[in-house]
PDB file of C-alpha atoms in Angstrom:
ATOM      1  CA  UNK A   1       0.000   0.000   0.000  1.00 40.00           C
ATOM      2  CA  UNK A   2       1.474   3.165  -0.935  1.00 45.00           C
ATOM      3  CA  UNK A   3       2.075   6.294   1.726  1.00 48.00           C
ATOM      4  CA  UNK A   4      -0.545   8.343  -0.454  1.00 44.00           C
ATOM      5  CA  UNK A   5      -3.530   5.876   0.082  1.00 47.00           C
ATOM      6  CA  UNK A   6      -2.673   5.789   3.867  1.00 75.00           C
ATOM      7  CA  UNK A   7      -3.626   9.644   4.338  1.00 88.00           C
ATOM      8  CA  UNK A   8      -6.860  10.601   5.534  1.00 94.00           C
ATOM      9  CA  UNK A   9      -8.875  11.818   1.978  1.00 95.00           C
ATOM     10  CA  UNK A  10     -11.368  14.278   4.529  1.00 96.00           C
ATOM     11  CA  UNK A  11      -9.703  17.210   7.103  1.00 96.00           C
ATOM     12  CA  UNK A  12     -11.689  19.004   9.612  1.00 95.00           C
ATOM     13  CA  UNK A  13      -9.392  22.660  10.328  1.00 94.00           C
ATOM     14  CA  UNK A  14     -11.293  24.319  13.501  1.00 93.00           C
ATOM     15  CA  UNK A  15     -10.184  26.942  15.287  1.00 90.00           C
ATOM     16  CA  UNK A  16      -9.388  31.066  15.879  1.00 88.00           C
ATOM     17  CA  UNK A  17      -5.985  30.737  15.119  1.00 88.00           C
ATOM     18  CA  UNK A  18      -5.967  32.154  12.067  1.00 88.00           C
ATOM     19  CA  UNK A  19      -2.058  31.851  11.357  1.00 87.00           C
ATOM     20  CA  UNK A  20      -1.888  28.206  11.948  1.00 89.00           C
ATOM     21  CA  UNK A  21      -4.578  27.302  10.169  1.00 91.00           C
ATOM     22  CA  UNK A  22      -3.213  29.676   6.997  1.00 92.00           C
ATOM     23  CA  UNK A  23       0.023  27.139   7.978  1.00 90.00           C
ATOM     24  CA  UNK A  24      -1.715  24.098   7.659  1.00 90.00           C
ATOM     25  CA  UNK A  25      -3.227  25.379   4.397  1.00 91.00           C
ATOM     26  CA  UNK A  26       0.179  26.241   3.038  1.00 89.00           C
ATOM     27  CA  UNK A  27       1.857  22.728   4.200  1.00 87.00           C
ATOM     28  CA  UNK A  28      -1.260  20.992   2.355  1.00 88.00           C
ATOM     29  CA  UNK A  29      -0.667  23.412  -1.186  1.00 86.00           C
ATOM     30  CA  UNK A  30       2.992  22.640  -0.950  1.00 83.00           C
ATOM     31  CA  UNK A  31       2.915  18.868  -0.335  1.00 80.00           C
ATOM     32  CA  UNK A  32       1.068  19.279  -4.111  1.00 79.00           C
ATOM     33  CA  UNK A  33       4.388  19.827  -5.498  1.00 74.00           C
ATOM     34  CA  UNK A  34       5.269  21.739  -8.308  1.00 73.00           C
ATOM     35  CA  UNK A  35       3.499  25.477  -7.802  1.00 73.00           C
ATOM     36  CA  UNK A  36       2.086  25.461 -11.263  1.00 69.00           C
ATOM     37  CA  UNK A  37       0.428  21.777 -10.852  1.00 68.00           C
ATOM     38  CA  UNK A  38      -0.586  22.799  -7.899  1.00 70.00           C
ATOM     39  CA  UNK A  39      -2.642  25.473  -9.397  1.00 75.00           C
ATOM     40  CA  UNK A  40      -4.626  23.143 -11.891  1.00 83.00           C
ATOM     41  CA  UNK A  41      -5.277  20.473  -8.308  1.00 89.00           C
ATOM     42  CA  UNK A  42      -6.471  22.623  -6.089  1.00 90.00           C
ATOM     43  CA  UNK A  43     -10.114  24.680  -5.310  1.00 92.00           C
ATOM     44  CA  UNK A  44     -11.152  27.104  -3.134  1.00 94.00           C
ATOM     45  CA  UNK A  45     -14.866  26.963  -2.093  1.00 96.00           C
ATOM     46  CA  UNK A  46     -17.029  29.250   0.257  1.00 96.00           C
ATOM     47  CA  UNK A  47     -19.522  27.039   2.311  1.00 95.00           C
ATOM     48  CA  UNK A  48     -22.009  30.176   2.983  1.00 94.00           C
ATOM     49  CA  UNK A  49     -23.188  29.305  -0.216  1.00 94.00           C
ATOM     50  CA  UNK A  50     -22.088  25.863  -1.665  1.00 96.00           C
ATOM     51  CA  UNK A  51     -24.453  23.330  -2.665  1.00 95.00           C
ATOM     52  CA  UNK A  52     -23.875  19.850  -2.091  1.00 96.00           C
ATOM     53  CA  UNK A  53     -23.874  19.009  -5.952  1.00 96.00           C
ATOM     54  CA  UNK A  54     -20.831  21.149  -5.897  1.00 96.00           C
ATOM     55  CA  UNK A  55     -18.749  20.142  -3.642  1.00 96.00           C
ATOM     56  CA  UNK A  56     -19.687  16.902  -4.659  1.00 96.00           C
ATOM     57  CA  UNK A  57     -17.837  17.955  -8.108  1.00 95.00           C
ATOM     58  CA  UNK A  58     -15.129  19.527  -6.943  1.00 94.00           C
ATOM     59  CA  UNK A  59     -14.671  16.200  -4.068  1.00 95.00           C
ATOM     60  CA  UNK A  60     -14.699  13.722  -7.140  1.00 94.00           C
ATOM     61  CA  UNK A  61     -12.578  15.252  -9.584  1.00 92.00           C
ATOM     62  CA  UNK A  62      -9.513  13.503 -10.243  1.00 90.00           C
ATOM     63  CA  UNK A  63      -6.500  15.144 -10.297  1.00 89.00           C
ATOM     64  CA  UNK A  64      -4.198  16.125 -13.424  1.00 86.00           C
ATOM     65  CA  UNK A  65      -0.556  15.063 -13.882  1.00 81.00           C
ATOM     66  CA  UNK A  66      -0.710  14.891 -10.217  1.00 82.00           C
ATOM     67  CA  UNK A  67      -1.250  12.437  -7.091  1.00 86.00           C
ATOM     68  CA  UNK A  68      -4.098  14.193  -5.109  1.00 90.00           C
ATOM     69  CA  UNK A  69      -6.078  16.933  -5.383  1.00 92.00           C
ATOM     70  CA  UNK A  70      -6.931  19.632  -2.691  1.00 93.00           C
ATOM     71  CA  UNK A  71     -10.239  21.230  -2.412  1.00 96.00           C
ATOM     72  CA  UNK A  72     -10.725  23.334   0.706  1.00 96.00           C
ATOM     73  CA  UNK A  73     -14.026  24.837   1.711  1.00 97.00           C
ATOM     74  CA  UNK A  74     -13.778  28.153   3.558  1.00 96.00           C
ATOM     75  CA  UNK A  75     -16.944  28.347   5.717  1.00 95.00           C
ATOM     76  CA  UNK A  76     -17.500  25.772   6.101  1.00 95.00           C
ATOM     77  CA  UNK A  77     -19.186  25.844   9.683  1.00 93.00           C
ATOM     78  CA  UNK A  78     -22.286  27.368   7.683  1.00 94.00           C
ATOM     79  CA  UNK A  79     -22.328  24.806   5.756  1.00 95.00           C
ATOM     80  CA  UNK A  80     -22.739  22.150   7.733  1.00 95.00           C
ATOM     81  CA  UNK A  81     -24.613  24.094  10.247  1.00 93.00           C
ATOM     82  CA  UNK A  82     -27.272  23.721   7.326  1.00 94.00           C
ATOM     83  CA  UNK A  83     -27.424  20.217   6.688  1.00 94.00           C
ATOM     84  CA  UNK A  84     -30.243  18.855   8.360  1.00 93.00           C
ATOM     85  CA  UNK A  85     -30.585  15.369   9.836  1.00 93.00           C
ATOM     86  CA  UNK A  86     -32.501  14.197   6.271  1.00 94.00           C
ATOM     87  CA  UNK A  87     -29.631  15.171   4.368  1.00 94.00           C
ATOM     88  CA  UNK A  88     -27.044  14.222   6.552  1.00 95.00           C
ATOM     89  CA  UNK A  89     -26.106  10.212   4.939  1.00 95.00           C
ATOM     90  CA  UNK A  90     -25.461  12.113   1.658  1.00 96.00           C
ATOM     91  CA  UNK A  91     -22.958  14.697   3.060  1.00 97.00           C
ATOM     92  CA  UNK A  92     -20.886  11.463   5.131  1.00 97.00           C
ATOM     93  CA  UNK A  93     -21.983   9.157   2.332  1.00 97.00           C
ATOM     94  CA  UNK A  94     -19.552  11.690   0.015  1.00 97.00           C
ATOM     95  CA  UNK A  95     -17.206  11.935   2.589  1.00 97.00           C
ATOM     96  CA  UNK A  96     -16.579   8.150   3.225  1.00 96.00           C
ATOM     97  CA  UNK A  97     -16.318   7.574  -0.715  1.00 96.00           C
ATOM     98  CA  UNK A  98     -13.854  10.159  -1.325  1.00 95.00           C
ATOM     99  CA  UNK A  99     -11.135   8.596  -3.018  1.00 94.00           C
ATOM    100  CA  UNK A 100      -7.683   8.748  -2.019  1.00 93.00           C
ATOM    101  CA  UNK A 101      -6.439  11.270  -5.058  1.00 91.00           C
ATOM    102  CA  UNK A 102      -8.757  13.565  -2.763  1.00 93.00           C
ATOM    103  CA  UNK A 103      -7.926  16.127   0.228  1.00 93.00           C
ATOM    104  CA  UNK A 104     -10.977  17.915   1.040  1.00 96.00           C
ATOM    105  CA  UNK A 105     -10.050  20.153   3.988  1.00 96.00           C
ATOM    106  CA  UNK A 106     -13.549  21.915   5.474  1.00 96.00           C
ATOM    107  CA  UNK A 107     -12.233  25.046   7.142  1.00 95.00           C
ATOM    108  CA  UNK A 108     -14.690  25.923  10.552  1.00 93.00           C
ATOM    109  CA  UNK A 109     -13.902  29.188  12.582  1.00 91.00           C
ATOM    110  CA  UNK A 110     -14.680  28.177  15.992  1.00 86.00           C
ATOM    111  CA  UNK A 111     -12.681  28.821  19.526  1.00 82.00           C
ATOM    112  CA  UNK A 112     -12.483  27.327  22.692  1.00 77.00           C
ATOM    113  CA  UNK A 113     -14.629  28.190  25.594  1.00 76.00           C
ATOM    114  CA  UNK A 114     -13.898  27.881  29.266  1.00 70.00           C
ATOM    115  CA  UNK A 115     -17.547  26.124  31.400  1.00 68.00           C
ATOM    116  CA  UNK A 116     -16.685  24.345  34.544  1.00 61.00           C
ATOM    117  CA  UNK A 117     -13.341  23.428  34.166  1.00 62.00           C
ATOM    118  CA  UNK A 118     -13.861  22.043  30.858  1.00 68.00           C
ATOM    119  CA  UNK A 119     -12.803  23.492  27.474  1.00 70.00           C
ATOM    120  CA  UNK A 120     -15.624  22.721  24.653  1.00 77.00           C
ATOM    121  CA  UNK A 121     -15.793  24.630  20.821  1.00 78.00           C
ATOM    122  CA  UNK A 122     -18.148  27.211  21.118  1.00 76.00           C
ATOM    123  CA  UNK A 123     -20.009  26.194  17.805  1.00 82.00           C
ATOM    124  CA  UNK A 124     -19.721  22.652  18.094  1.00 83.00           C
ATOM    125  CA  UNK A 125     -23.540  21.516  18.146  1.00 89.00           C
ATOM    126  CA  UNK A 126     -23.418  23.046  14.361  1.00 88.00           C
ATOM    127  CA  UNK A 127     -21.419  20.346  13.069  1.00 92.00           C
ATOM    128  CA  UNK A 128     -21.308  17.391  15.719  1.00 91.00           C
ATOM    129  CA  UNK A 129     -22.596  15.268  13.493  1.00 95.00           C
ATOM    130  CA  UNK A 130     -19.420  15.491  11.611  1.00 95.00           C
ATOM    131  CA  UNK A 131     -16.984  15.279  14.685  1.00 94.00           C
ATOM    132  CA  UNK A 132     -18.837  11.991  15.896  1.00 96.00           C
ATOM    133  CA  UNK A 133     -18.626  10.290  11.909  1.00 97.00           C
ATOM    134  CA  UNK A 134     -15.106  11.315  12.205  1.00 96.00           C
ATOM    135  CA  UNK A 135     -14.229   9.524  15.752  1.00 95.00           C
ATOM    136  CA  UNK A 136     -15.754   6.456  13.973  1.00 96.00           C
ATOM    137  CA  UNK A 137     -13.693   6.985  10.963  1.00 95.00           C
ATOM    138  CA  UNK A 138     -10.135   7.866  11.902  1.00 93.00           C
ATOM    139  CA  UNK A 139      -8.582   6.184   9.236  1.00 93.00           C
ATOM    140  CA  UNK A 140     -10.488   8.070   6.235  1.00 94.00           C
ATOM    141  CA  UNK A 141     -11.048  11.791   8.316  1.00 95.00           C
ATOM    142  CA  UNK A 142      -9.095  13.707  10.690  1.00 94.00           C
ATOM    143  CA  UNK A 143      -9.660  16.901  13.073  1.00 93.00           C
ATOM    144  CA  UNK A 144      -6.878  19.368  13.106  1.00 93.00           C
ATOM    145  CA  UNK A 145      -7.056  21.526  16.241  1.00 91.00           C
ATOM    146  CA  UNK A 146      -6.241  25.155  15.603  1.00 87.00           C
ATOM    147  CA  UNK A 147      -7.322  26.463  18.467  1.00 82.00           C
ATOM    148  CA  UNK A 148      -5.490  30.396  20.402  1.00 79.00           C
ATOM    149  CA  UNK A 149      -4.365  28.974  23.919  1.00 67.00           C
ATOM    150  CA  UNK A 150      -6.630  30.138  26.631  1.00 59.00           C
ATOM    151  CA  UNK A 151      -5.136  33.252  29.289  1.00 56.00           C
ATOM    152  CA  UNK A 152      -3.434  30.721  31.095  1.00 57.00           C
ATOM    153  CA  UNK A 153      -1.584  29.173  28.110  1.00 60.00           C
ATOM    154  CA  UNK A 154      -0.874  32.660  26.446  1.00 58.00           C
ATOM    155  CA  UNK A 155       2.276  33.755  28.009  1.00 60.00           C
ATOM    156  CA  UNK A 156       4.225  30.925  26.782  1.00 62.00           C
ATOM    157  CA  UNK A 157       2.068  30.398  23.325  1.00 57.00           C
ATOM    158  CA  UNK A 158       3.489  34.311  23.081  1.00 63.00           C
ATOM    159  CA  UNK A 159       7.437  33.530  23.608  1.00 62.00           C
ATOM    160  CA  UNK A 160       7.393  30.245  21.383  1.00 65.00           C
ATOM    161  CA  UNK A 161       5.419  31.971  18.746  1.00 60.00           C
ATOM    162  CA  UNK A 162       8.149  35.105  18.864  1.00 61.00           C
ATOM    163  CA  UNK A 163      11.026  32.063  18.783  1.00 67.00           C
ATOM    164  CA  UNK A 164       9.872  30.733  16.269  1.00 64.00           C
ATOM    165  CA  UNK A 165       9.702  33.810  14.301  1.00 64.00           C
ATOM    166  CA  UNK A 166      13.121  34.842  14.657  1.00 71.00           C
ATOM    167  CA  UNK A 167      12.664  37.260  17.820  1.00 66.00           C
ATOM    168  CA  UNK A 168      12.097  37.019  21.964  1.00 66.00           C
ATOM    169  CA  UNK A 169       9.787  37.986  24.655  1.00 65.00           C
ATOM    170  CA  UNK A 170      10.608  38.132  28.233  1.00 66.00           C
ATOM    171  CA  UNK A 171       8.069  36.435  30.620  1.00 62.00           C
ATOM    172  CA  UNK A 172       6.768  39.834  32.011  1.00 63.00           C
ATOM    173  CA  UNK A 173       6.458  41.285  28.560  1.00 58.00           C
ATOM    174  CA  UNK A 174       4.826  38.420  27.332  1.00 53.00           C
ATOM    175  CA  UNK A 175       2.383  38.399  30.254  1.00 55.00           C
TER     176      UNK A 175
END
């Protein structure tokens, strides 16, 4: 079996952390290879207003001269906020067929909240239904966390983030 069929063919990107998930984005684009194939194997969709027949399309088109193609959907927390429980088998019907030439990465804004000691998505009840299918699927879909750090986590999510960008913090600073 080769590496490519081993990769999940459906992502789930939640989060508020807008620069990691732009990182994850880019990491997906480049593992494409060449910038101009890359190009030609890759959509961009907005879920506010995407139709299932679309994505649909876009999910099942092979790719050219290449070994996957990437289709992400922006929005895509609308989106499957409006699936109702009727058209739910279609939508996870799609996404357990996808085949493995396929990377469909749904982007969801969503960010942590703090209730009782726990930490819980905010938005989560809008899409659920997808989290759950995914638990049950693990080797076809995958959640990819990109969550800010809460206040307690932020000092040191502040100096790491300025290390890795070439610069410092001190801990009062970054407090």
């Amino acid at each position: 079996m080769s590496e490519e069929t081993t990769k999940p063919s459906l992502y789930l990107l939640r989060g508020d952390d807008t620069a990691k998930t732009k990182g994850v984005l880019a990491d997906f684009l480049a593992g494409l290879g060449d910038e101009s194939m890359g190009d030609l194997n890759s959509a961009r969709l907005n879920g506010e207003n995407l139709s299932f027949e679309a994505l649909q399309a876009d999910a099942l088109t092979i790719p050219f001269l290449a070994d996957r193609r990437l289709i992400i959907v922006e929005n895509a927390r609308q989106m499957l906020a409006k699936v109702n429980k009727d058209q739910r088998g279609r939508y996870l019907d799609l996404f357990a067929n996808l085949p493995p030439s396929s990377a469909l990465v749904l982007v969801v804004e969503d960010e942590l909240s703090k209730k009782w000691g726990e930490r819980d998505w905010v938005n989560i009840k809008s899409y659920s239904w997808l989290t759950e299918w995914i638990g049950k699927n693990p080797e076809q879909a995958l959640i990819v966390n990109c969550g800010l750090p809460d206040q307690g986590e932020m000092r040191s999510w502040i100096i790491r983030k300025a290390k890795e960008m070439g610069g410092g913090f001190n801990p009062e600073a970054a407090q």
